[in-house]
Amino acid sequence: MRAVLAEGAGGPEVLVVRDLPDPAPGPGEVVLAVAAAGLNRADLLQRQGFYPPPPGASDVLGMECSGTVAAVGTEVKGWAVGDQACALLSAGAYATQVAVPVGQLMPVPEGVDLVAAAALPEVAGTVWSNVFMLAALQPGEVLLVHGGAGGIGSFAIQLATQLGARVLTTAGTAEKRDFCLTLGAEVAIDYHDEDFVEVVKEHTGGAGANVVLDNMGAVYLERNVSALATEGRLVVIGLQGGTKGELDLNALMRKRAAILATTLRARPSEEKAAICASVVEHVWPLVAEGKVREIVDTTIPLDDVRRAHELMESGTHTGKILLTTS
Ligand SMILES: NC(=O)c1ccc[n+]([C@@H]2O[C@H](COP(=O)([O-])OP(=O)(O)OC[C@H]3O[C@@H](n4cnc5c(N)ncnc54)[C@H](OP(=O)(O)O)[C@@H]3O)[C@@H](O)[C@H]2O)c1
């Protein structure tokens, strides 16, 4: 198979496409012939040397893909050679083939083409597990989504809106803010020039947001807590603004609020499988009905992986960037 490795740590130039032995399916695994792999911010961090794959995982980059089942291991039920699927992985997706534990495999939602399906596992798994399974966002509650035009953000806006929440969001350009409004956000805040705390208060009668989905970490910690409503839940899923922040815990206590922080990649396979099953049950029907859709900014051939990383680093994309194998 062909697969992408980072040889050394650094910029996109450390990415190389190499020939590696084809994977064989272990017990409880299938091998997918990959149609497309999705890019994630974490891939950039891994390339830079800051985010190694979990112990035992492949050095091949990539945490999600779509493809066709090419081989089935022992103890696998319900999947056969030729089936189309998408998968949530710890590593190994930037390749023409990958072995996948069967619990991390999901059917392609009805109406979604095979390549575009690679845009779904990470965003659906991350948003569903954090905003709904963990923070338990309820219909009628207010969700503040930071970075609403990104891969995660654009999915969070759609899913929360469809499930009856009010969504406020932040984005960096007028074009991206307009896009967030078309996805269902009630307000799109300019994170360069506006104070999101004030805008959230203004649009919630002073109450604040019940849930905040945060990609920035340290730089927004204090302001995110200020933006929370009583009994609000701040879920930190990204650290684009640093890892170490300072907080007056009194602000949290007064609101009886909670800060949660998670990463999907490090979870054991059984937890990923439980999230995948829940996504297929709760999210896929909305995708199949066209109420929530995958948003693909650009598809780029696997051999041009450096260009794909440059595009994500430029921040000019909206939604997902995919690598295709043919
Ligand atoms: N914990 C987990 O399991 C998990 C899983 C997947 C992703 N994530 C995290 O989720 C975040 C989004 O990932 P992604 O794949 O969707 O990447 P992405 O498409 O590149 O999105 C990055 C987002 O960051 C936004 N942003 C940049 N500076 C900002 C600021 N000062 N305030 C608010 N937003 C700002 C960008 O907004 P503009 O484009 O408008 O500038 C963009 O929407 C990343 O931090 C990633 O590490 C976490």
CSV table of C-alpha atoms and ligand atoms in Angstrom, one decimal:
chain,number,residue,atom,x,y,z
A,1,MET,CA,0.0,0.0,0.0
A,2,ARG,CA,1.0,3.7,-0.3
A,3,ALA,CA,0.9,5.6,3.0
A,4,VAL,CA,1.9,9.0,4.4
A,5,LEU,CA,4.5,9.2,7.2
A,6,ALA,CA,6.2,12.2,8.8
A,7,GLU,CA,9.9,11.7,8.5
A,8,GLY,CA,11.1,14.0,11.3
A,9,ALA,CA,9.2,16.8,12.9
A,10,GLY,CA,8.4,20.0,11.1
A,11,GLY,CA,6.5,21.7,8.3
A,12,PRO,CA,4.6,20.0,5.5
A,13,GLU,CA,7.9,19.1,3.8
A,14,VAL,CA,8.5,16.3,6.3
A,15,LEU,CA,5.5,14.4,4.9
A,16,VAL,CA,6.4,11.6,2.5
A,17,VAL,CA,4.4,9.0,0.7
A,18,ARG,CA,6.0,5.5,1.1
A,19,ASP,CA,5.3,2.0,0.0
A,20,LEU,CA,4.5,-0.2,3.0
A,21,PRO,CA,3.4,-3.8,3.4
A,22,ASP,CA,-0.4,-4.3,3.0
A,23,PRO,CA,-2.1,-4.7,6.3
A,24,ALA,CA,-3.8,-8.0,7.1
A,25,PRO,CA,-7.0,-8.0,9.2
A,26,GLY,CA,-6.5,-9.2,12.8
A,27,PRO,CA,-9.3,-11.0,14.7
A,28,GLY,CA,-12.3,-8.6,14.9
A,29,GLU,CA,-10.8,-6.3,12.2
A,30,VAL,CA,-11.5,-5.6,8.5
A,31,VAL,CA,-9.2,-4.0,6.0
A,32,LEU,CA,-10.6,-1.1,4.1
A,33,ALA,CA,-9.4,-0.1,0.6
A,34,VAL,CA,-9.4,3.6,1.4
A,35,ALA,CA,-11.3,6.0,-0.9
A,36,ALA,CA,-10.6,9.1,1.1
A,37,ALA,CA,-9.2,10.3,4.4
A,38,GLY,CA,-10.1,13.4,6.4
A,39,LEU,CA,-7.6,15.9,7.6
A,40,ASN,CA,-7.7,17.0,11.3
A,41,ARG,CA,-5.9,19.7,13.2
A,42,ALA,CA,-4.3,17.0,15.3
A,43,ASP,CA,-2.6,15.7,12.1
A,44,LEU,CA,-0.7,19.0,11.9
A,45,LEU,CA,0.4,18.7,15.5
A,46,GLN,CA,1.5,15.1,15.0
A,47,ARG,CA,3.6,16.2,11.9
A,48,GLN,CA,5.2,19.0,14.1
A,49,GLY,CA,6.2,16.3,16.7
A,50,PHE,CA,3.7,17.5,19.4
A,51,TYR,CA,1.1,14.7,19.2
A,52,PRO,CA,2.5,11.2,18.8
A,53,PRO,CA,0.0,8.4,18.0
A,54,PRO,CA,-1.3,6.4,21.0
A,55,PRO,CA,0.9,3.4,22.1
A,56,GLY,CA,0.6,0.6,19.6
A,57,ALA,CA,-1.0,2.7,16.9
A,58,SER,CA,0.5,3.1,13.4
A,59,ASP,CA,2.9,5.9,12.5
A,60,VAL,CA,0.9,6.5,9.4
A,61,LEU,CA,-1.1,9.7,9.8
A,62,GLY,CA,-4.8,10.1,9.7
A,63,MET,CA,-7.7,9.5,12.1
A,64,GLU,CA,-10.7,9.0,9.7
A,65,CYS,CA,-11.4,7.5,6.3
A,66,SER,CA,-14.0,6.0,4.0
A,67,GLY,CA,-13.6,3.0,1.8
A,68,THR,CA,-14.6,-0.4,0.7
A,69,VAL,CA,-14.1,-3.6,2.7
A,70,ALA,CA,-11.3,-5.5,1.1
A,71,ALA,CA,-10.7,-8.3,3.6
A,72,VAL,CA,-12.5,-9.6,6.7
A,73,GLY,CA,-10.7,-11.0,9.8
A,74,THR,CA,-12.0,-13.8,12.1
A,75,GLU,CA,-14.8,-13.0,14.6
A,76,VAL,CA,-16.2,-10.3,12.3
A,77,LYS,CA,-20.0,-10.3,11.9
A,78,GLY,CA,-22.1,-8.0,9.8
A,79,TRP,CA,-19.5,-6.9,7.3
A,80,ALA,CA,-18.5,-8.5,4.0
A,81,VAL,CA,-16.0,-7.8,1.2
A,82,GLY,CA,-17.3,-5.1,-1.0
A,83,ASP,CA,-19.3,-3.2,1.7
A,84,GLN,CA,-18.8,0.6,1.9
A,85,ALA,CA,-18.0,2.1,5.2
A,86,CYS,CA,-16.3,5.0,7.0
A,87,ALA,CA,-14.1,4.7,10.1
A,88,LEU,CA,-12.9,6.5,13.2
A,89,LEU,CA,-9.3,5.6,13.8
A,90,SER,CA,-6.4,6.3,16.1
A,91,ALA,CA,-4.0,6.4,13.1
A,92,GLY,CA,-3.4,5.0,9.7
A,93,ALA,CA,-6.0,6.7,7.5
A,94,TYR,CA,-3.7,8.5,5.1
A,95,ALA,CA,-3.1,5.3,3.1
A,96,THR,CA,-4.5,3.2,0.4
A,97,GLN,CA,-5.4,0.5,2.9
A,98,VAL,CA,-6.0,0.4,6.6
A,99,ALA,CA,-7.0,-2.3,9.2
A,100,VAL,CA,-9.9,-1.2,11.3
A,101,PRO,CA,-11.4,-2.7,14.5
A,102,VAL,CA,-14.9,-3.5,13.5
A,103,GLY,CA,-16.5,-1.4,16.2
A,104,GLN,CA,-14.9,1.7,14.7
A,105,LEU,CA,-16.5,1.0,11.4
A,106,MET,CA,-19.8,2.8,10.4
A,107,PRO,CA,-22.0,2.4,7.3
A,108,VAL,CA,-21.9,5.3,4.9
A,109,PRO,CA,-25.1,7.3,5.6
A,110,GLU,CA,-27.7,7.0,2.9
A,111,GLY,CA,-27.3,9.7,0.2
A,112,VAL,CA,-23.6,10.4,1.0
A,113,ASP,CA,-21.0,9.5,-1.6
A,114,LEU,CA,-18.1,7.3,-0.6
A,115,VAL,CA,-15.4,10.0,-0.8
A,116,ALA,CA,-17.5,12.6,1.1
A,117,ALA,CA,-18.2,10.1,3.8
A,118,ALA,CA,-14.5,10.5,5.0
A,119,ALA,CA,-15.6,14.0,6.2
A,120,LEU,CA,-17.9,12.6,8.8
A,121,PRO,CA,-16.4,10.2,11.4
A,122,GLU,CA,-14.3,12.7,13.4
A,123,VAL,CA,-16.8,15.6,13.3
A,124,ALA,CA,-19.8,13.4,14.1
A,125,GLY,CA,-17.9,11.4,16.8
A,126,THR,CA,-16.4,14.5,18.4
A,127,VAL,CA,-19.6,16.7,18.4
A,128,TRP,CA,-22.0,13.9,19.4
A,129,SER,CA,-19.8,12.5,22.2
A,130,ASN,CA,-18.9,15.9,23.7
A,131,VAL,CA,-21.9,18.2,23.1
A,132,PHE,CA,-24.6,15.5,23.5
A,133,MET,CA,-23.3,12.4,25.4
A,134,LEU,CA,-21.1,14.4,27.8
A,135,ALA,CA,-22.5,17.9,28.1
A,136,ALA,CA,-26.0,16.8,27.5
A,137,LEU,CA,-27.2,19.8,25.5
A,138,GLN,CA,-31.0,19.9,25.7
A,139,PRO,CA,-33.5,21.3,23.2
A,140,GLY,CA,-34.1,25.0,23.9
A,141,GLU,CA,-30.6,25.4,25.5
A,142,VAL,CA,-28.0,27.7,24.0
A,143,LEU,CA,-24.7,26.3,22.6
A,144,LEU,CA,-21.7,28.6,21.9
A,145,VAL,CA,-19.5,27.0,19.2
A,146,HIS,CA,-16.1,28.5,18.7
A,147,GLY,CA,-14.8,28.3,15.2
A,148,GLY,CA,-18.1,27.6,13.6
A,149,ALA,CA,-16.8,27.5,10.0
A,150,GLY,CA,-14.2,24.8,10.7
A,151,GLY,CA,-14.8,21.1,10.3
A,152,ILE,CA,-15.9,20.5,13.9
A,153,GLY,CA,-17.7,23.8,14.2
A,154,SER,CA,-19.8,23.5,11.0
A,155,PHE,CA,-21.0,20.1,12.0
A,156,ALA,CA,-21.8,21.3,15.6
A,157,ILE,CA,-23.9,24.2,14.4
A,158,GLN,CA,-26.0,21.9,12.1
A,159,LEU,CA,-26.5,19.1,14.6
A,160,ALA,CA,-27.3,21.3,17.6
A,161,THR,CA,-29.8,23.3,15.5
A,162,GLN,CA,-31.5,20.2,14.2
A,163,LEU,CA,-31.8,18.9,17.8
A,164,GLY,CA,-33.6,22.0,18.9
A,165,ALA,CA,-30.8,24.1,20.5
A,166,ARG,CA,-30.1,27.7,19.8
A,167,VAL,CA,-26.5,28.1,18.4
A,168,LEU,CA,-24.2,31.2,18.7
A,169,THR,CA,-20.8,30.9,17.1
A,170,THR,CA,-17.5,32.7,16.5
A,171,ALA,CA,-15.6,32.9,13.1
A,172,GLY,CA,-12.7,35.0,11.7
A,173,THR,CA,-14.0,36.4,8.5
A,174,ALA,CA,-17.3,38.0,7.2
A,175,GLU,CA,-17.6,35.2,4.6
A,176,LYS,CA,-17.2,32.5,7.2
A,177,ARG,CA,-19.7,34.2,9.6
A,178,ASP,CA,-22.3,34.3,6.7
A,179,PHE,CA,-21.7,30.6,6.1
A,180,CYS,CA,-22.3,29.8,9.8
A,181,LEU,CA,-25.6,31.7,9.6
A,182,THR,CA,-26.7,29.6,6.6
A,183,LEU,CA,-26.0,26.4,8.7
A,184,GLY,CA,-28.4,27.6,11.3
A,185,ALA,CA,-26.4,29.7,13.8
A,186,GLU,CA,-28.5,32.5,15.2
A,187,VAL,CA,-25.5,34.9,15.6
A,188,ALA,CA,-22.0,34.7,14.2
A,189,ILE,CA,-19.5,36.7,16.3
A,190,ASP,CA,-16.3,38.2,14.8
A,191,TYR,CA,-13.6,36.8,17.2
A,192,HIS,CA,-11.1,39.4,16.1
A,193,ASP,CA,-13.2,42.5,16.9
A,194,GLU,CA,-16.1,41.6,19.1
A,195,ASP,CA,-16.2,40.4,22.8
A,196,PHE,CA,-18.0,37.1,22.5
A,197,VAL,CA,-18.9,37.2,26.2
A,198,GLU,CA,-20.9,40.4,25.7
A,199,VAL,CA,-22.6,39.2,22.5
A,200,VAL,CA,-23.6,35.9,24.2
A,201,LYS,CA,-25.1,37.8,27.2
A,202,GLU,CA,-26.9,40.2,24.9
A,203,HIS,CA,-28.6,37.4,23.0
A,204,THR,CA,-29.5,35.3,26.1
A,205,GLY,CA,-31.1,38.1,28.2
A,206,GLY,CA,-27.9,38.1,30.3
A,207,ALA,CA,-28.1,34.4,31.1
A,208,GLY,CA,-25.2,33.1,29.1
A,209,ALA,CA,-24.7,29.9,27.1
A,210,ASN,CA,-25.6,26.5,28.6
A,211,VAL,CA,-22.8,24.7,26.8
A,212,VAL,CA,-19.6,26.1,25.2
A,213,LEU,CA,-17.7,23.9,22.7
A,214,ASP,CA,-14.1,25.3,22.8
A,215,ASN,CA,-11.2,24.8,20.5
A,216,MET,CA,-8.9,27.5,22.0
A,217,GLY,CA,-8.1,26.3,25.5
A,218,ALA,CA,-6.0,28.6,27.7
A,219,VAL,CA,-6.6,32.0,25.9
A,220,TYR,CA,-10.4,31.6,26.2
A,221,LEU,CA,-10.7,29.9,29.6
A,222,GLU,CA,-11.7,32.8,31.7
A,223,ARG,CA,-14.0,34.4,29.1
A,224,ASN,CA,-15.6,31.0,28.3
A,225,VAL,CA,-16.5,30.6,32.0
A,226,SER,CA,-17.8,34.2,32.0
A,227,ALA,CA,-20.0,33.3,29.0
A,228,LEU,CA,-21.5,30.3,30.7
A,229,ALA,CA,-25.0,30.3,32.2
A,230,THR,CA,-25.8,28.9,35.7
A,231,GLU,CA,-25.1,25.2,35.6
A,232,GLY,CA,-23.3,25.7,32.3
A,233,ARG,CA,-20.9,23.2,30.8
A,234,LEU,CA,-17.6,24.2,29.1
A,235,VAL,CA,-16.2,21.4,27.0
A,236,VAL,CA,-12.6,22.0,25.9
A,237,ILE,CA,-11.7,19.9,22.9
A,238,GLY,CA,-8.8,21.9,21.4
A,239,LEU,CA,-5.8,23.9,22.7
A,240,GLN,CA,-5.1,26.2,19.7
A,241,GLY,CA,-4.7,29.0,22.2
A,242,GLY,CA,-2.4,27.2,24.7
A,243,THR,CA,-2.6,24.6,27.5
A,244,LYS,CA,-2.0,26.7,30.6
A,245,GLY,CA,-4.6,29.1,31.8
A,246,GLU,CA,-5.6,30.8,35.0
A,247,LEU,CA,-9.1,30.9,36.5
A,248,ASP,CA,-10.8,32.3,39.5
A,249,LEU,CA,-12.6,29.2,40.7
A,250,ASN,CA,-15.1,31.3,42.5
A,251,ALA,CA,-16.5,32.2,39.1
A,252,LEU,CA,-17.2,28.5,38.4
A,253,MET,CA,-18.6,27.8,41.9
A,254,ARG,CA,-21.0,30.7,41.8
A,255,LYS,CA,-22.5,29.3,38.6
A,256,ARG,CA,-22.4,25.7,39.7
A,257,ALA,CA,-20.7,25.2,36.4
A,258,ALA,CA,-18.4,22.5,35.0
A,259,ILE,CA,-15.3,22.3,32.8
A,260,LEU,CA,-14.9,19.1,30.9
A,261,ALA,CA,-12.0,18.3,28.6
A,262,THR,CA,-11.6,15.3,26.3
A,263,THR,CA,-9.8,13.8,23.4
A,264,LEU,CA,-11.3,11.2,21.1
A,265,ARG,CA,-8.1,9.7,19.8
A,266,ALA,CA,-6.7,8.5,23.1
A,267,ARG,CA,-9.9,6.6,24.0
A,268,PRO,CA,-9.7,2.8,24.0
A,269,SER,CA,-11.2,1.0,21.0
A,270,GLU,CA,-14.3,-0.1,23.0
A,271,GLU,CA,-15.1,3.6,23.9
A,272,LYS,CA,-14.7,4.6,20.2
A,273,ALA,CA,-17.0,1.7,19.3
A,274,ALA,CA,-19.6,2.9,21.8
A,275,ILE,CA,-19.4,6.4,20.3
A,276,CYS,CA,-19.6,5.1,16.7
A,277,ALA,CA,-22.7,3.0,17.6
A,278,SER,CA,-24.4,6.0,19.2
A,279,VAL,CA,-23.5,8.2,16.2
A,280,VAL,CA,-25.0,5.7,13.8
A,281,GLU,CA,-28.2,5.5,15.9
A,282,HIS,CA,-28.7,9.2,16.5
A,283,VAL,CA,-26.7,11.2,13.9
A,284,TRP,CA,-26.8,9.1,10.7
A,285,PRO,CA,-30.6,9.4,10.3
A,286,LEU,CA,-30.3,13.2,10.3
A,287,VAL,CA,-27.6,13.0,7.7
A,288,ALA,CA,-29.6,10.5,5.6
A,289,GLU,CA,-32.6,13.0,5.7
A,290,GLY,CA,-30.3,15.8,4.5
A,291,LYS,CA,-30.9,17.8,7.7
A,292,VAL,CA,-27.2,17.6,8.6
A,293,ARG,CA,-24.6,17.3,5.8
A,294,GLU,CA,-20.9,16.8,5.4
A,295,ILE,CA,-19.1,19.9,4.3
A,296,VAL,CA,-16.2,19.3,2.1
A,297,ASP,CA,-14.0,22.3,1.2
A,298,THR,CA,-11.5,20.6,-1.0
A,299,THR,CA,-10.4,17.1,-2.1
A,300,ILE,CA,-6.7,16.7,-2.8
A,301,PRO,CA,-4.8,13.5,-4.0
A,302,LEU,CA,-2.9,11.6,-1.3
A,303,ASP,CA,0.3,12.3,-3.2
A,304,ASP,CA,-0.2,16.0,-2.7
A,305,VAL,CA,-0.6,15.6,1.1
A,306,ARG,CA,1.8,18.5,1.7
A,307,ARG,CA,-0.5,20.9,-0.1
A,308,ALA,CA,-3.4,19.6,2.0
A,309,HIS,CA,-1.6,20.4,5.2
A,310,GLU,CA,-0.6,23.9,3.9
A,311,LEU,CA,-4.2,24.6,3.1
A,312,MET,CA,-5.3,23.6,6.6
A,313,GLU,CA,-2.5,25.7,8.1
A,314,SER,CA,-3.6,28.7,6.1
A,315,GLY,CA,-7.0,28.6,7.8
A,316,THR,CA,-8.7,29.6,4.6
A,317,HIS,CA,-10.8,26.5,4.4
A,318,THR,CA,-14.4,26.0,5.4
A,319,GLY,CA,-15.5,22.6,6.6
A,320,LYS,CA,-13.3,19.6,5.8
A,321,ILE,CA,-10.3,18.9,3.6
A,322,LEU,CA,-10.0,15.3,2.2
A,323,LEU,CA,-7.2,13.3,0.7
A,324,THR,CA,-8.3,10.9,-2.1
A,325,THR,CA,-6.5,7.7,-3.2
A,326,SER,CA,-7.5,7.7,-6.9
B,1,LIG,N1,-10.7,16.6,21.5
B,1,LIG,C1,-11.0,15.9,20.4
B,1,LIG,O1,-11.3,14.7,20.4
B,1,LIG,C2,-11.0,16.6,19.1
B,1,LIG,C3,-11.4,16.0,17.9
B,1,LIG,C4,-11.4,16.7,16.7
B,1,LIG,C5,-11.0,18.0,16.7
B,1,LIG,N2,-10.6,18.6,17.9
B,1,LIG,C6,-10.2,20.0,17.9
B,1,LIG,O2,-11.2,20.8,17.4
B,1,LIG,C7,-10.7,22.0,16.8
B,1,LIG,C8,-11.3,22.2,15.4
B,1,LIG,O3,-10.8,21.1,14.6
B,1,LIG,P1,-11.1,21.1,13.1
B,1,LIG,O4,-10.6,19.8,12.5
B,1,LIG,O5,-12.5,21.5,12.8
B,1,LIG,O6,-10.1,22.2,12.5
B,1,LIG,P2,-10.3,23.4,11.5
B,1,LIG,O7,-11.3,23.0,10.5
B,1,LIG,O8,-9.0,23.8,11.0
B,1,LIG,O9,-10.9,24.5,12.4
B,1,LIG,C9,-10.1,25.3,13.3
B,1,LIG,C10,-11.0,26.4,13.7
B,1,LIG,O10,-10.4,27.2,14.7
B,1,LIG,C11,-11.0,28.5,14.6
B,1,LIG,N3,-10.2,29.6,15.2
B,1,LIG,C12,-9.0,30.0,15.0
B,1,LIG,N4,-8.7,31.0,15.9
B,1,LIG,C13,-9.8,31.2,16.6
B,1,LIG,C14,-10.1,32.1,17.7
B,1,LIG,N5,-9.2,33.0,18.1
B,1,LIG,N6,-11.3,32.1,18.2
B,1,LIG,C15,-12.3,31.1,17.8
B,1,LIG,N7,-12.0,30.3,16.8
B,1,LIG,C16,-10.8,30.3,16.2
B,1,LIG,C17,-11.0,28.7,13.1
B,1,LIG,O11,-11.9,29.7,12.8
B,1,LIG,P3,-11.8,30.6,11.4
B,1,LIG,O12,-11.6,29.6,10.3
B,1,LIG,O13,-13.1,31.3,11.3
B,1,LIG,O14,-10.6,31.5,11.6
B,1,LIG,C18,-11.5,27.3,12.6
B,1,LIG,O15,-12.9,27.3,12.6
B,1,LIG,C19,-9.2,21.8,16.8
B,1,LIG,O16,-8.7,22.5,17.9
B,1,LIG,C20,-9.0,20.4,17.0
B,1,LIG,O17,-7.8,20.0,17.6
B,1,LIG,C21,-10.6,17.9,19.0
